[in-house]
Short mmCIF file of C-alpha atoms in Angstrom, two decimals:
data_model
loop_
_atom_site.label_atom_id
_atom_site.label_comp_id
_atom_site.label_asym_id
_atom_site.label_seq_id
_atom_site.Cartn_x
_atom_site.Cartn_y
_atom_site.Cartn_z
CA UNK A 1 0.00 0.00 0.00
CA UNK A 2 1.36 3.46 -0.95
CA UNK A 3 2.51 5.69 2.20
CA UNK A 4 2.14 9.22 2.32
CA UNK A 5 3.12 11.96 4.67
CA UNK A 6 3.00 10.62 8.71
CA UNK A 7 -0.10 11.10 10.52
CA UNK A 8 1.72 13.72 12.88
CA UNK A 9 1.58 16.19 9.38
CA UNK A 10 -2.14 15.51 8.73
CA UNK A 11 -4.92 17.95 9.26
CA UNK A 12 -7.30 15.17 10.95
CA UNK A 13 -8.81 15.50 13.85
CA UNK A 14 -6.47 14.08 16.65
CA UNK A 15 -9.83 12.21 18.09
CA UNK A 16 -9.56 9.85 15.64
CA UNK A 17 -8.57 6.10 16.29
CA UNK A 18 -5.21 5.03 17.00
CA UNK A 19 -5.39 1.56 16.20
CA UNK A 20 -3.15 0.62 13.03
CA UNK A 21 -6.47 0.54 10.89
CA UNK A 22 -7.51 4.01 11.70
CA UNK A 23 -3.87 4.88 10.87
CA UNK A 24 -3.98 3.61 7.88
CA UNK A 25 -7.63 4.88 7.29
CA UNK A 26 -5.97 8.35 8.77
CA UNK A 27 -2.76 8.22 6.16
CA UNK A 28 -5.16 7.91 2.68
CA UNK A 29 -7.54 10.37 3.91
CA UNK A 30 -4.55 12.76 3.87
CA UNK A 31 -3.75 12.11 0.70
CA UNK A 32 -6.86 12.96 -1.12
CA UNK A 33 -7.07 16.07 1.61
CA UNK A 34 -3.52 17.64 1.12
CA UNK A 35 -2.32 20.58 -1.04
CA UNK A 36 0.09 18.01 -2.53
CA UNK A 37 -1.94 15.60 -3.78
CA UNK A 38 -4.23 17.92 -5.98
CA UNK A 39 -3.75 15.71 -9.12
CA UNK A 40 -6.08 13.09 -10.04
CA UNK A 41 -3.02 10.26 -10.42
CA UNK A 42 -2.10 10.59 -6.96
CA UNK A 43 -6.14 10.74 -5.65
CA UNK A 44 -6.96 7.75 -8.04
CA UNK A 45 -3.63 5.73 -6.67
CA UNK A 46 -5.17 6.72 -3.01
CA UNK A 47 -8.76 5.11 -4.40
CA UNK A 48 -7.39 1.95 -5.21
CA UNK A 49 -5.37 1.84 -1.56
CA UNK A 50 -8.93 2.56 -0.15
CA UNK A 51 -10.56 -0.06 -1.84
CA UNK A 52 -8.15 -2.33 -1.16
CA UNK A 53 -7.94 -1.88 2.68
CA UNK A 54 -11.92 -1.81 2.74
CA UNK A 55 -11.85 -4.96 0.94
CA UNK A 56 -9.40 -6.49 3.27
CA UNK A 57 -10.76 -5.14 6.37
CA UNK A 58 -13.55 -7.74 8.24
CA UNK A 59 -17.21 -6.06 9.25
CA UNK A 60 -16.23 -6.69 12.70
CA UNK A 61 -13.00 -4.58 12.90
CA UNK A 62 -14.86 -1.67 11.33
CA UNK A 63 -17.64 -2.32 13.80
CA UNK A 64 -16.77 -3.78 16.57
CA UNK A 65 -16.25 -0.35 19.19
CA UNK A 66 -14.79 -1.75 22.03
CA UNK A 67 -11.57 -0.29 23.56
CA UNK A 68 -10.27 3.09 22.69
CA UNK A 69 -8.35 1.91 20.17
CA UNK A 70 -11.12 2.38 17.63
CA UNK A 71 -12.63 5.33 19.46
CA UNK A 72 -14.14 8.12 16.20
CA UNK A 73 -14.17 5.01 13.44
CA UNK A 74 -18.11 5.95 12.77
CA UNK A 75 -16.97 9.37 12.39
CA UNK A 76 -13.66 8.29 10.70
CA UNK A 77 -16.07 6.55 8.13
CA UNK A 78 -18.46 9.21 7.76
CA UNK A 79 -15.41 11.35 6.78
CA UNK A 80 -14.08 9.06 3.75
CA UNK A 81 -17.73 9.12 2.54
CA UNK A 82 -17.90 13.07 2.44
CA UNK A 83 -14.28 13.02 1.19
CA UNK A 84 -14.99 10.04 -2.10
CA UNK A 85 -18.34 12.38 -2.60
CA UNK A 86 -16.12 15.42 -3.36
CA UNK A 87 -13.71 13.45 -5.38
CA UNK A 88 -16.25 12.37 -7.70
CA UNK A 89 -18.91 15.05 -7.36
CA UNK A 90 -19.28 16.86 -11.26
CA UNK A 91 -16.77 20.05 -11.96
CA UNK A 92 -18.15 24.06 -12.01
CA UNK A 93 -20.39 24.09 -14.95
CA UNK A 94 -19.11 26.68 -17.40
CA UNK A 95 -20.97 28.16 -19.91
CA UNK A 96 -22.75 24.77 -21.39
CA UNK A 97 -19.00 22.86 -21.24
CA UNK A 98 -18.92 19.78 -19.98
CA UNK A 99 -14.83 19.05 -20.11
CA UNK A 100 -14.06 16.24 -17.54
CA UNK A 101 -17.40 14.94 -17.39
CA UNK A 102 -16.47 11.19 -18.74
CA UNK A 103 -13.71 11.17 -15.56
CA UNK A 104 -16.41 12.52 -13.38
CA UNK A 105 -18.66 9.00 -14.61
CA UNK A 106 -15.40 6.68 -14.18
CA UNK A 107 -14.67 7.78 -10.61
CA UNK A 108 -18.34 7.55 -9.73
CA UNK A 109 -18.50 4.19 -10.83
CA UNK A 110 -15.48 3.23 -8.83
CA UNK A 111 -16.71 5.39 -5.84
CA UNK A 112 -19.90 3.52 -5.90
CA UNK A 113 -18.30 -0.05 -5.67
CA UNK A 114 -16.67 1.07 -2.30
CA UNK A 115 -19.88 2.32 -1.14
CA UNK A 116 -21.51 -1.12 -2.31
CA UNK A 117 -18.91 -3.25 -0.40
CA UNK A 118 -19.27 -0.72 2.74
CA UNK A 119 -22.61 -1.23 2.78
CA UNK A 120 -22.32 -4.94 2.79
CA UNK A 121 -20.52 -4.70 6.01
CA UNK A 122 -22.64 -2.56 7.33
CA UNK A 123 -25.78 -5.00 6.48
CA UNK A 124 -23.90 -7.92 8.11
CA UNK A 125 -22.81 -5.93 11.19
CA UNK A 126 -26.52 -5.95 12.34
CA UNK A 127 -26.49 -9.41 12.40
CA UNK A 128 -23.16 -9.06 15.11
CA UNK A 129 -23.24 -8.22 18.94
CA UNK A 130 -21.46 -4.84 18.21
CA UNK A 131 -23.43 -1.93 18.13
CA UNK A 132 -21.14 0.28 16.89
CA UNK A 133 -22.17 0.28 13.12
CA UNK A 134 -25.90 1.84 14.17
CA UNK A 135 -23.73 5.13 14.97
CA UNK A 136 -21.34 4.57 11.79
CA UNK A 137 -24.65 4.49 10.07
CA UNK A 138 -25.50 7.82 10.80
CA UNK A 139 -22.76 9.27 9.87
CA UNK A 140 -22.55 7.54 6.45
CA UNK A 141 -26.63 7.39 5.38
CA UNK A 142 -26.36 11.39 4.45
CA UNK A 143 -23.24 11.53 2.34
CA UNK A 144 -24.03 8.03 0.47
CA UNK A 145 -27.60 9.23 -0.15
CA UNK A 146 -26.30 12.40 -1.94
CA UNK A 147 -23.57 10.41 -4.01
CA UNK A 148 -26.79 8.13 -5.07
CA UNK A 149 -28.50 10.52 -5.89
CA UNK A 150 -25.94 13.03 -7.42
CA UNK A 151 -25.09 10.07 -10.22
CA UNK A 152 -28.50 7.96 -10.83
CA UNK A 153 -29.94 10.81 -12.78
CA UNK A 154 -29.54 11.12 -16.59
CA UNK A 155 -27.01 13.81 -16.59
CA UNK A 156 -24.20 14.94 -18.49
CA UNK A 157 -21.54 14.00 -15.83
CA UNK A 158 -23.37 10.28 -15.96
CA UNK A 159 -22.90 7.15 -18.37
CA UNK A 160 -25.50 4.42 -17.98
CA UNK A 161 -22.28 2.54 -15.89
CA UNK A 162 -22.22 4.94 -13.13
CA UNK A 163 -26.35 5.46 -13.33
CA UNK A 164 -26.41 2.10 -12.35
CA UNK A 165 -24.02 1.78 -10.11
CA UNK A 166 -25.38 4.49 -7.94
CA UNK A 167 -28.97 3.07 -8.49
CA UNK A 168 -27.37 0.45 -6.89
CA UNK A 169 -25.86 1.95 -3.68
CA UNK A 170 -29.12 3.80 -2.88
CA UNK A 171 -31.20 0.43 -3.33
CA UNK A 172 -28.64 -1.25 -0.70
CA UNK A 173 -28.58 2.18 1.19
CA UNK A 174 -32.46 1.97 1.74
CA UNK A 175 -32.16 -1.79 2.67
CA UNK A 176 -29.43 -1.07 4.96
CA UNK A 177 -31.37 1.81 6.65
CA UNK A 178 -34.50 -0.50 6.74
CA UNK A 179 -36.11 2.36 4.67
CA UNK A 180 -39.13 0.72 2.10
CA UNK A 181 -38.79 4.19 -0.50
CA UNK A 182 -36.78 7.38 -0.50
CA UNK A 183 -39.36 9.44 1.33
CA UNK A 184 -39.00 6.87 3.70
CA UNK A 185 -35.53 7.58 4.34
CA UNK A 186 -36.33 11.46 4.08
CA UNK A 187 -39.14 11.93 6.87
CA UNK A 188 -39.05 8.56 8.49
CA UNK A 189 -41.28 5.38 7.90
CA UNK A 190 -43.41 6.29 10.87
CA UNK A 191 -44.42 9.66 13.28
CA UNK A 192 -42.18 8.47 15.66
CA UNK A 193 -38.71 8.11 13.33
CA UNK A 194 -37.57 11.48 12.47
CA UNK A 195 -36.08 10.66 9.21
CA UNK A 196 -33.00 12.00 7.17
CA UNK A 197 -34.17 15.12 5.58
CA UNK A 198 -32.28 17.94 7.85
CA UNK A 199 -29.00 15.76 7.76
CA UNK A 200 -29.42 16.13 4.22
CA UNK A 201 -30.10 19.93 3.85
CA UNK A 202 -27.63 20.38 6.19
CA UNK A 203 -25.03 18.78 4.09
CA UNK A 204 -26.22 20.77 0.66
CA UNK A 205 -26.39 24.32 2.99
CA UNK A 206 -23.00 25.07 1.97
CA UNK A 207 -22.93 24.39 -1.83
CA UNK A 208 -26.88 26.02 -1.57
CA UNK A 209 -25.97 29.68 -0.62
CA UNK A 210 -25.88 32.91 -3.68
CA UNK A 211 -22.17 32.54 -3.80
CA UNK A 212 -21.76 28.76 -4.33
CA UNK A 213 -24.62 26.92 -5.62
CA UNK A 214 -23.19 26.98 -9.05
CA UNK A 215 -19.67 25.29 -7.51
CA UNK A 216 -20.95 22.15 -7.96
CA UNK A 217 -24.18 21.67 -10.80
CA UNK A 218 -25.43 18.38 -9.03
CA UNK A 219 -26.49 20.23 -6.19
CA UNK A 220 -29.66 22.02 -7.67
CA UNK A 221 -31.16 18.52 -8.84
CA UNK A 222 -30.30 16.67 -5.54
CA UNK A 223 -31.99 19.52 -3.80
CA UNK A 224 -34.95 19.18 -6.16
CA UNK A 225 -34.94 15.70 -6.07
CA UNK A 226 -34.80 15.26 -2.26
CA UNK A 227 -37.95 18.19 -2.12
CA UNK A 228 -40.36 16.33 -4.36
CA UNK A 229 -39.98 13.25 -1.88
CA UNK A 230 -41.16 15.40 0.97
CA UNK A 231 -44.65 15.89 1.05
CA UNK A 232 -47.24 17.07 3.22
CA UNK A 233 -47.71 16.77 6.68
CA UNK A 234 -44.04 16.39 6.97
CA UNK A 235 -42.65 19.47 4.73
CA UNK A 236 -44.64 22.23 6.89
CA UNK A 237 -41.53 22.08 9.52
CA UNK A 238 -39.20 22.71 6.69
CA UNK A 239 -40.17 25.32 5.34
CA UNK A 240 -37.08 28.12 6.46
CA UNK A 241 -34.77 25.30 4.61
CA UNK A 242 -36.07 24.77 1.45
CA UNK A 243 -38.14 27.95 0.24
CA UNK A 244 -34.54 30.24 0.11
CA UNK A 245 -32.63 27.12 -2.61
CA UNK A 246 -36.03 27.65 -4.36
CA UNK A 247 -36.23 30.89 -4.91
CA UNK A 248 -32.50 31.53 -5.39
CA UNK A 249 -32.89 29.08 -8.12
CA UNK A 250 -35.49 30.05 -10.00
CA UNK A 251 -34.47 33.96 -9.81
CA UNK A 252 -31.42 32.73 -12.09
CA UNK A 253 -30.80 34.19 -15.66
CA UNK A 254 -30.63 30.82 -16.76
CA UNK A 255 -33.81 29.14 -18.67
CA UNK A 256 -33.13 25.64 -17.20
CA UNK A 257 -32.45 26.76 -13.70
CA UNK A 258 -36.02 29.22 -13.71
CA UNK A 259 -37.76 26.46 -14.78
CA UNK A 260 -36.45 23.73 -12.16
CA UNK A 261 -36.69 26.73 -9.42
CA UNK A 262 -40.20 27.14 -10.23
CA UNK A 263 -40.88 23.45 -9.79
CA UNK A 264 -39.21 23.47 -6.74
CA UNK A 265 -41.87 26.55 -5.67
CA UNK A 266 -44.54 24.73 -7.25
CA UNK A 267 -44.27 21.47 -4.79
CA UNK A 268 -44.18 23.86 -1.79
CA UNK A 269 -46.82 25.38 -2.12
CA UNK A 270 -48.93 22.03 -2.71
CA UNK A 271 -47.13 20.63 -0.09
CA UNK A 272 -46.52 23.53 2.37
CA UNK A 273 -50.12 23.83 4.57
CA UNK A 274 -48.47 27.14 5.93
CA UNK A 275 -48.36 28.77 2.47
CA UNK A 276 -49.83 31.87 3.95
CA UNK A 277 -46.60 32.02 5.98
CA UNK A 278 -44.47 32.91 2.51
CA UNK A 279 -46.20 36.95 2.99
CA UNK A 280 -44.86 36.77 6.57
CA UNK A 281 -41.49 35.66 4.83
CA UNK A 282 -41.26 38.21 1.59
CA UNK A 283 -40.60 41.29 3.76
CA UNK A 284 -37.46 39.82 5.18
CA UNK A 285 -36.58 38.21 1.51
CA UNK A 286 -37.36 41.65 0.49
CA UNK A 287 -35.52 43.27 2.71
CA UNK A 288 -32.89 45.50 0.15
CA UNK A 289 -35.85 46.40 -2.32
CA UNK A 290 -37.10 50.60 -1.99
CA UNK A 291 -39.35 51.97 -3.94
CA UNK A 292 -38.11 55.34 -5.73
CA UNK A 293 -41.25 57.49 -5.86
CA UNK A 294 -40.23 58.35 -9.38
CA UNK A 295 -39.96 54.95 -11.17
CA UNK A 296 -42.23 51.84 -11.45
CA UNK A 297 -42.64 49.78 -8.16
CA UNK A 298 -40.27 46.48 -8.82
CA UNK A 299 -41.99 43.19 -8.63
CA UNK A 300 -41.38 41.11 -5.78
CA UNK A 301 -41.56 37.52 -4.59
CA UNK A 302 -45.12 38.37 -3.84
CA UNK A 303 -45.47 39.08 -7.32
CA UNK A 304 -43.78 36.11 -8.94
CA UNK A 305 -45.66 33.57 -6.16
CA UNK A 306 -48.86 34.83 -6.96
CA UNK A 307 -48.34 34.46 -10.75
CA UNK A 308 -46.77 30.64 -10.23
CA UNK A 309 -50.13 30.36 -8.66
CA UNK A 310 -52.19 32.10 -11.24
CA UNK A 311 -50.79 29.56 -13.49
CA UNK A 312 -51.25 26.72 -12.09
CA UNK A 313 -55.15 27.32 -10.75
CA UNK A 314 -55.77 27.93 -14.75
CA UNK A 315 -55.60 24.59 -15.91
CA UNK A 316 -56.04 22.37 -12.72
CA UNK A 317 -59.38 20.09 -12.80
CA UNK A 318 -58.93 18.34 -9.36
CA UNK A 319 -60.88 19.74 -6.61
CA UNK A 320 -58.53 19.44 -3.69
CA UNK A 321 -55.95 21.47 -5.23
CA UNK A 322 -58.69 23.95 -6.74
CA UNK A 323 -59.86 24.51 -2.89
CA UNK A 324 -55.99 24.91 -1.66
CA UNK A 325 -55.46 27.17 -4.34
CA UNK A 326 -58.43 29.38 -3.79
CA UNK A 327 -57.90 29.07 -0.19
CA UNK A 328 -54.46 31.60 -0.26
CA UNK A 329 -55.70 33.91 -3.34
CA UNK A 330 -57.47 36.27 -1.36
CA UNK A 331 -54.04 36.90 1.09
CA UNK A 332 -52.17 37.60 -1.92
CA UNK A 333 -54.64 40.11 -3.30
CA UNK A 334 -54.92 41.81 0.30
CA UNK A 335 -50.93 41.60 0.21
CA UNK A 336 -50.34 43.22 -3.27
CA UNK A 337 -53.47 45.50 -2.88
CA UNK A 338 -53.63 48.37 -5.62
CA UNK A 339 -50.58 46.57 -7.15
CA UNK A 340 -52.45 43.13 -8.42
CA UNK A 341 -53.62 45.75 -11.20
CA UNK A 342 -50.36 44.12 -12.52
CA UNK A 343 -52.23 40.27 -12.56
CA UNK A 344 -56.00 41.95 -13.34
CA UNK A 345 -56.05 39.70 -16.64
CA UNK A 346 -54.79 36.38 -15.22
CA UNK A 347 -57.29 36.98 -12.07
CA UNK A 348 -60.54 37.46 -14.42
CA UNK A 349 -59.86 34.53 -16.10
CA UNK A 350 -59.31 32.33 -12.97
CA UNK A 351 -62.14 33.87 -10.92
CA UNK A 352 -64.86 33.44 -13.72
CA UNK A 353 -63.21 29.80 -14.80
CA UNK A 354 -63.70 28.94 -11.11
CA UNK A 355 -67.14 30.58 -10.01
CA UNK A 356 -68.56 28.16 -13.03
CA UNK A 357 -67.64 25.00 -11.47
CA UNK A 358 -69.82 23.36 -8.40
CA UNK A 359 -66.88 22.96 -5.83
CA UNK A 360 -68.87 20.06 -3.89
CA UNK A 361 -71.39 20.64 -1.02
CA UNK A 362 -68.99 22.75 1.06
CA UNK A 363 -68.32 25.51 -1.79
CA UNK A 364 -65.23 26.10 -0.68
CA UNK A 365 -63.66 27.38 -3.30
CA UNK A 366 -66.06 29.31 -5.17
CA UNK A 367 -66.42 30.96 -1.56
CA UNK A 368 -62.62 32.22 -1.18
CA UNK A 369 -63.04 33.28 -5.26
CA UNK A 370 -66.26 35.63 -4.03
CA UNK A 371 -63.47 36.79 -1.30
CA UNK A 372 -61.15 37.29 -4.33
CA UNK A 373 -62.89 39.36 -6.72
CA UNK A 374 -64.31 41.42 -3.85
CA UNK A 375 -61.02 42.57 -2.84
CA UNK A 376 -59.87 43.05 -6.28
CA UNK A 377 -62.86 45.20 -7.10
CA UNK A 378 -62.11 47.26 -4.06
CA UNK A 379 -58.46 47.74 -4.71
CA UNK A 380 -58.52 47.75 -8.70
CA UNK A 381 -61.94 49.83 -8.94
CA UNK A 382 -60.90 51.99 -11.82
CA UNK A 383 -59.85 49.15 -14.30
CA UNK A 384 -63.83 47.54 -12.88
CA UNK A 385 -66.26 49.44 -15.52
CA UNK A 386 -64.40 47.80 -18.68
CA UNK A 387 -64.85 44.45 -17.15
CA UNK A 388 -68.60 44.77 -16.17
CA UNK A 389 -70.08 42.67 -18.86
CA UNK A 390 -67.55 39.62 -17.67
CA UNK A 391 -68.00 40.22 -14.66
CA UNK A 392 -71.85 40.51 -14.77
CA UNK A 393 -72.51 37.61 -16.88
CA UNK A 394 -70.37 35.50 -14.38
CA UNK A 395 -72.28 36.67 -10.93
CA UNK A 396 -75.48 35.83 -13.21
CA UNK A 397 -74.83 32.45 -13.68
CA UNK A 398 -73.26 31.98 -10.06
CA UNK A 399 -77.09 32.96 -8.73
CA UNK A 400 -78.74 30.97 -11.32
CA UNK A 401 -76.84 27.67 -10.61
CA UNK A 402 -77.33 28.35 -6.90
CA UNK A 403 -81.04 29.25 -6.93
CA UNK A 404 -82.22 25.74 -8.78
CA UNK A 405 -80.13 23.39 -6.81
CA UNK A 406 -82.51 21.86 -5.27
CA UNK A 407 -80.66 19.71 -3.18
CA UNK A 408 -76.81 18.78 -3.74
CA UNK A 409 -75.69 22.02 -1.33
CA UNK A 410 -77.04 22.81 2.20
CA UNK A 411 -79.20 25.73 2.72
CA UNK A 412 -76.50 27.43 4.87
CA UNK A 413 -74.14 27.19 2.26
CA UNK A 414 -76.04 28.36 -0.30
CA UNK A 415 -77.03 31.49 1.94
CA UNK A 416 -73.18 32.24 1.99
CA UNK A 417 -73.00 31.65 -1.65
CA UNK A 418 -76.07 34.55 -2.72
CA UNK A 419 -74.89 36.70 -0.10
CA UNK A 420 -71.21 36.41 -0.99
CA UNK A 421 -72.11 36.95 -4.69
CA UNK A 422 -75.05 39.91 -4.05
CA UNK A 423 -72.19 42.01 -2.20
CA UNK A 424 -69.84 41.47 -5.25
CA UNK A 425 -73.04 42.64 -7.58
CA UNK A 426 -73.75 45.54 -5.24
CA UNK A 427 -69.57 46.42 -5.26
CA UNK A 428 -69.45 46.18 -8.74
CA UNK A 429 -72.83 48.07 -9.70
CA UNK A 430 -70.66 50.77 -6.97
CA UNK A 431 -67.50 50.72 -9.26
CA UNK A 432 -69.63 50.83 -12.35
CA UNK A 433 -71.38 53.95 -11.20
CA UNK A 434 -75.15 52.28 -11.42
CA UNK A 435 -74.95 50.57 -14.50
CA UNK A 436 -75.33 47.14 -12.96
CA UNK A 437 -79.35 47.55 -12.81
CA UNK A 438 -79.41 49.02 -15.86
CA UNK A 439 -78.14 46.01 -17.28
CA UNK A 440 -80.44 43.69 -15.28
CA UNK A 441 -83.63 45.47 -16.20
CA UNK A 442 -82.59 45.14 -20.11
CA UNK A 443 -81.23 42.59 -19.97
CA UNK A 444 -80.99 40.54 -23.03
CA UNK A 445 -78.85 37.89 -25.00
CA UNK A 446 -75.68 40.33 -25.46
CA UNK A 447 -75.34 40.30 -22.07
CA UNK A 448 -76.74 37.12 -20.77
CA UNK A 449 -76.27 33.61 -22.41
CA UNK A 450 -79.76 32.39 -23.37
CA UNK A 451 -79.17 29.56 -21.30
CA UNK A 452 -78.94 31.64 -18.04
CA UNK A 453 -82.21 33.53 -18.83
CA UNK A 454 -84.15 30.75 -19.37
CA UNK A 455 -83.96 29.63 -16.07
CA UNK A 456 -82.75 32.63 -14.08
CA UNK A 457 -85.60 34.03 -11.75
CA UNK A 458 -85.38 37.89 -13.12
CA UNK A 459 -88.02 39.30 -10.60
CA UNK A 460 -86.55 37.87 -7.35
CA UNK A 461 -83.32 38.58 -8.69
CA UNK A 462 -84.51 42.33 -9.23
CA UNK A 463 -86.14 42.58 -6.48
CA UNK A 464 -83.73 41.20 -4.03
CA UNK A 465 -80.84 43.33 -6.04
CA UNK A 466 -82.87 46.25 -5.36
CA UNK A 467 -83.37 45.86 -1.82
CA UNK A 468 -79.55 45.52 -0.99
CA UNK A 469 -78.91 48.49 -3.34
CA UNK A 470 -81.42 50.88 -1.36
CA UNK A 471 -79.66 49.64 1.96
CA UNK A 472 -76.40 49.67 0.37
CA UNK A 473 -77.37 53.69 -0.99
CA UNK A 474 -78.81 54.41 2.51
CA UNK A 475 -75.36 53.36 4.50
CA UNK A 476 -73.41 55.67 2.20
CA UNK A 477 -76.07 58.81 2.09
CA UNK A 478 -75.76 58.34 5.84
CA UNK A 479 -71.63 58.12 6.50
CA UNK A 480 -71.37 60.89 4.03
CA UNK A 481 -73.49 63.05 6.20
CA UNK A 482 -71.07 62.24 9.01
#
């Protein structure tokens, strides 16, 4: 085996074992880790010196913890997993090169084999009296997963050698960890395991920050990768780790990297049950934006959430997400106020597209879209009287499906429904300056579908419109007096 420098000239923690093995362990470690041995000859010499003493070293020495002579092996081993991760992790993207990326796959693929054959040792250390490799465990589940993980995706630093070999470490890696998926592993099998996830953010935190998240171009996808696992309930207690990568990532000049940000964003806030919590969190994000009285306000994070929601409550069908959805618009529109003038378009066509579709017995949604277009109204009045047809035509058909269900939604929630949708008729007729009831009492089939009038109820309509207009006229005549 080749020797390098003594182990009185390395930089490695003096806790580590004494014991001849964790000398040896000690004296390759350095040699990847020095200044001097920068080149890849000397590092790929110092792989196969690995391999070999891992291949000659029993499950039992690695494992077996007793004395002080192997005192800080688990964290010995953690230490050449972080260090072979490194050696084979992907070079600094430049530009669309990818020089170096066929080494990157044949160091991967020889990486991966050690893992494989630690692994092994690990798996058949349960089956021993030592309990040692439980704690080596820990210390290797994080960096292994990441190496999986890094080099099983199709990528350009990949060949189909090294895809499978690191499909094959994390298939061993989930047996080993008694884990039956990845999300498994991530957030634990049950409530009471807490899973992997931190370890793992904690270990991408350094390659994740504005300065050095382009270091490495594995670390994005990992990141995204690991976030799609984590769903709901468990993601809610995440949510300080993973929005920041997200947003960093998708603000990027880059096509690619906007559009696997914006993923990212997208699978928080399905995920996130807190998603009000992002407007506590934009002000701080915000922090360095001012407004210059003389220019146009910049958009902000509130702006580009809202319109990653917008586009997404468009084309969704499925109920559930149409109700979580509708259930943060109106926060947004309270948050942007005058300024969601700047998503006026995109809002019309999501609030009529909603209001037409029966959201089950609850309403839910077609409840927080009421909500929606009442703030809107009252913060984008001026922009109102070209919409009023729309607009019109849309409440219309709200009170006409409402009125003739006989029996699919409670009476209580129907109540909410006609009184939600009369104050958005009597707001509207407001911004409109009267011209609501003008349009009622002639009404005809340029402004109504002929559908809607043949089974709309035009008199109690009228007459009910009328009544909360005269109230509505009386309140103002009488706080205009004050």
């Amino acid at each position: 085996m080749r020797r390098s420098s003594s182990p009185q000239d390395s930089s490695l923690p003096e806790e580590w074992p004494s014991s001849a093995l964790g000398q040896a362990f000690s004296q390759i470690l350095h040699r990847f880790t020095s200044q001097e041995s920068l080149r890849d000859k000397e590092r790929n010499a110092a792989l196969r010196d690995l391999s070999a003493l891992m291949e000659g070293t029993d499950c039992d020495r690695l494992f077996e913890g007793s004395g002080t002579s192997l005192r800080g092996m688990p964290e010995m081993l953690g230490q050449v997993v972080k260090v072979l991760g490194k050696y084979a992790a992907p070079p600094k993207e430049q530009e669309g090169k990818s020089a170096g990326y066929s080494e990157v796959a044949e160091k991967a693929a020889a990486v991966g084999l050690l893992f494989l054959n630690l692994l092994r040792k690990v798996e058949a250390a349960k089956n021993l009296v030592y309990p040692a490799w439980k704690t080596s465990l820990r210390h290797l589940a994080g960096p292994v997963y990441i190496f999986a993980i890094t080099h099983s995706l199709e990528q350009p630093w990949t060949s189909p050698r090294s895809q499978d070999v690191a499909g094959d470490v994390l298939a061993l890696l989930l047996q080993v960890t008694e884990c039956s998926s990845v999300a498994g592993f991530l957030h634990g099998e049950n409530e009471d395991e807490k899973g992997r996830f931190i370890v793992i953010m904690e270990l991408l935190k350094p390659d994740l920050n504005k300065e050095s998240w382009k270091n490495n171009p594995a670390t994005k996808h990992v990141f995204s990768q690991t976030l799609q696992q984590v769903t709901r309930p468990w993601l809610n207690q995440h949510l300080e780790r993973v929005l920041p990568p997200s947003l960093l990532i998708s603000d990027d000049y880059q096509t690619e990297n906007k559009i696997l940000g914006v993923h990212c964003l997208h699978h928080i806030v399905l995920n996130v049950a807190v998603l009000l919590c992002l407007l506590d969190l934009f002000p701080v994000l915000e922090k360095a934006l001012h407004w210059k009285g003389d220019a146009a306000r910049p958009r902000t994070r509130c702006d580009e959430t809202l319109q990653l929601i917008l586009t997404h409550m468009e084309p969704e069908h499925r109920l559930l997400l149409r109700r979580t959805y509708a259930r943060n618009l109106p926060a947004f529109v309270r948050r942007l106020g005058i300024l969601s003038v700047r998503h006026l378009k995109r809002l019309e066509r999501v609030i009529i597209g909603y209001l037409e579709v029966y959201d089950g017995p609850e309403e839910e949604a077609r409840l927080q879209i009421l909500e929606t277009l009442k703030l809107l109204m009252q913060y984008t009045w001026p922009r109102v009287p070209c919409r009023l047809v729309v607009l019109l035509k849309a409440l219309l058909k709200l009170i006409c499906d409402v009125a003739r269900d006989p029996s699919l939604t409670p009476e209580p929630v129907k109540s909410a429904l006609l009184e939600a949708a009369t104050e958005c008729l009597i707001l509207l007729d407001h911004c409109s300056q009267g011209q609501v009831k003008g349009l009622i009492e002639g009404m005809n089939g340029e402004v109504v579908d002929v559908a809607i009038l043949k089974n709309i109820n035009t008199d109690w309509l009228l007459l009910h419109l009328d009544l909360m207009l005269k109230v509505y006229c009386s309140i103002s005549i009488l706080f205009s007096s004050v």
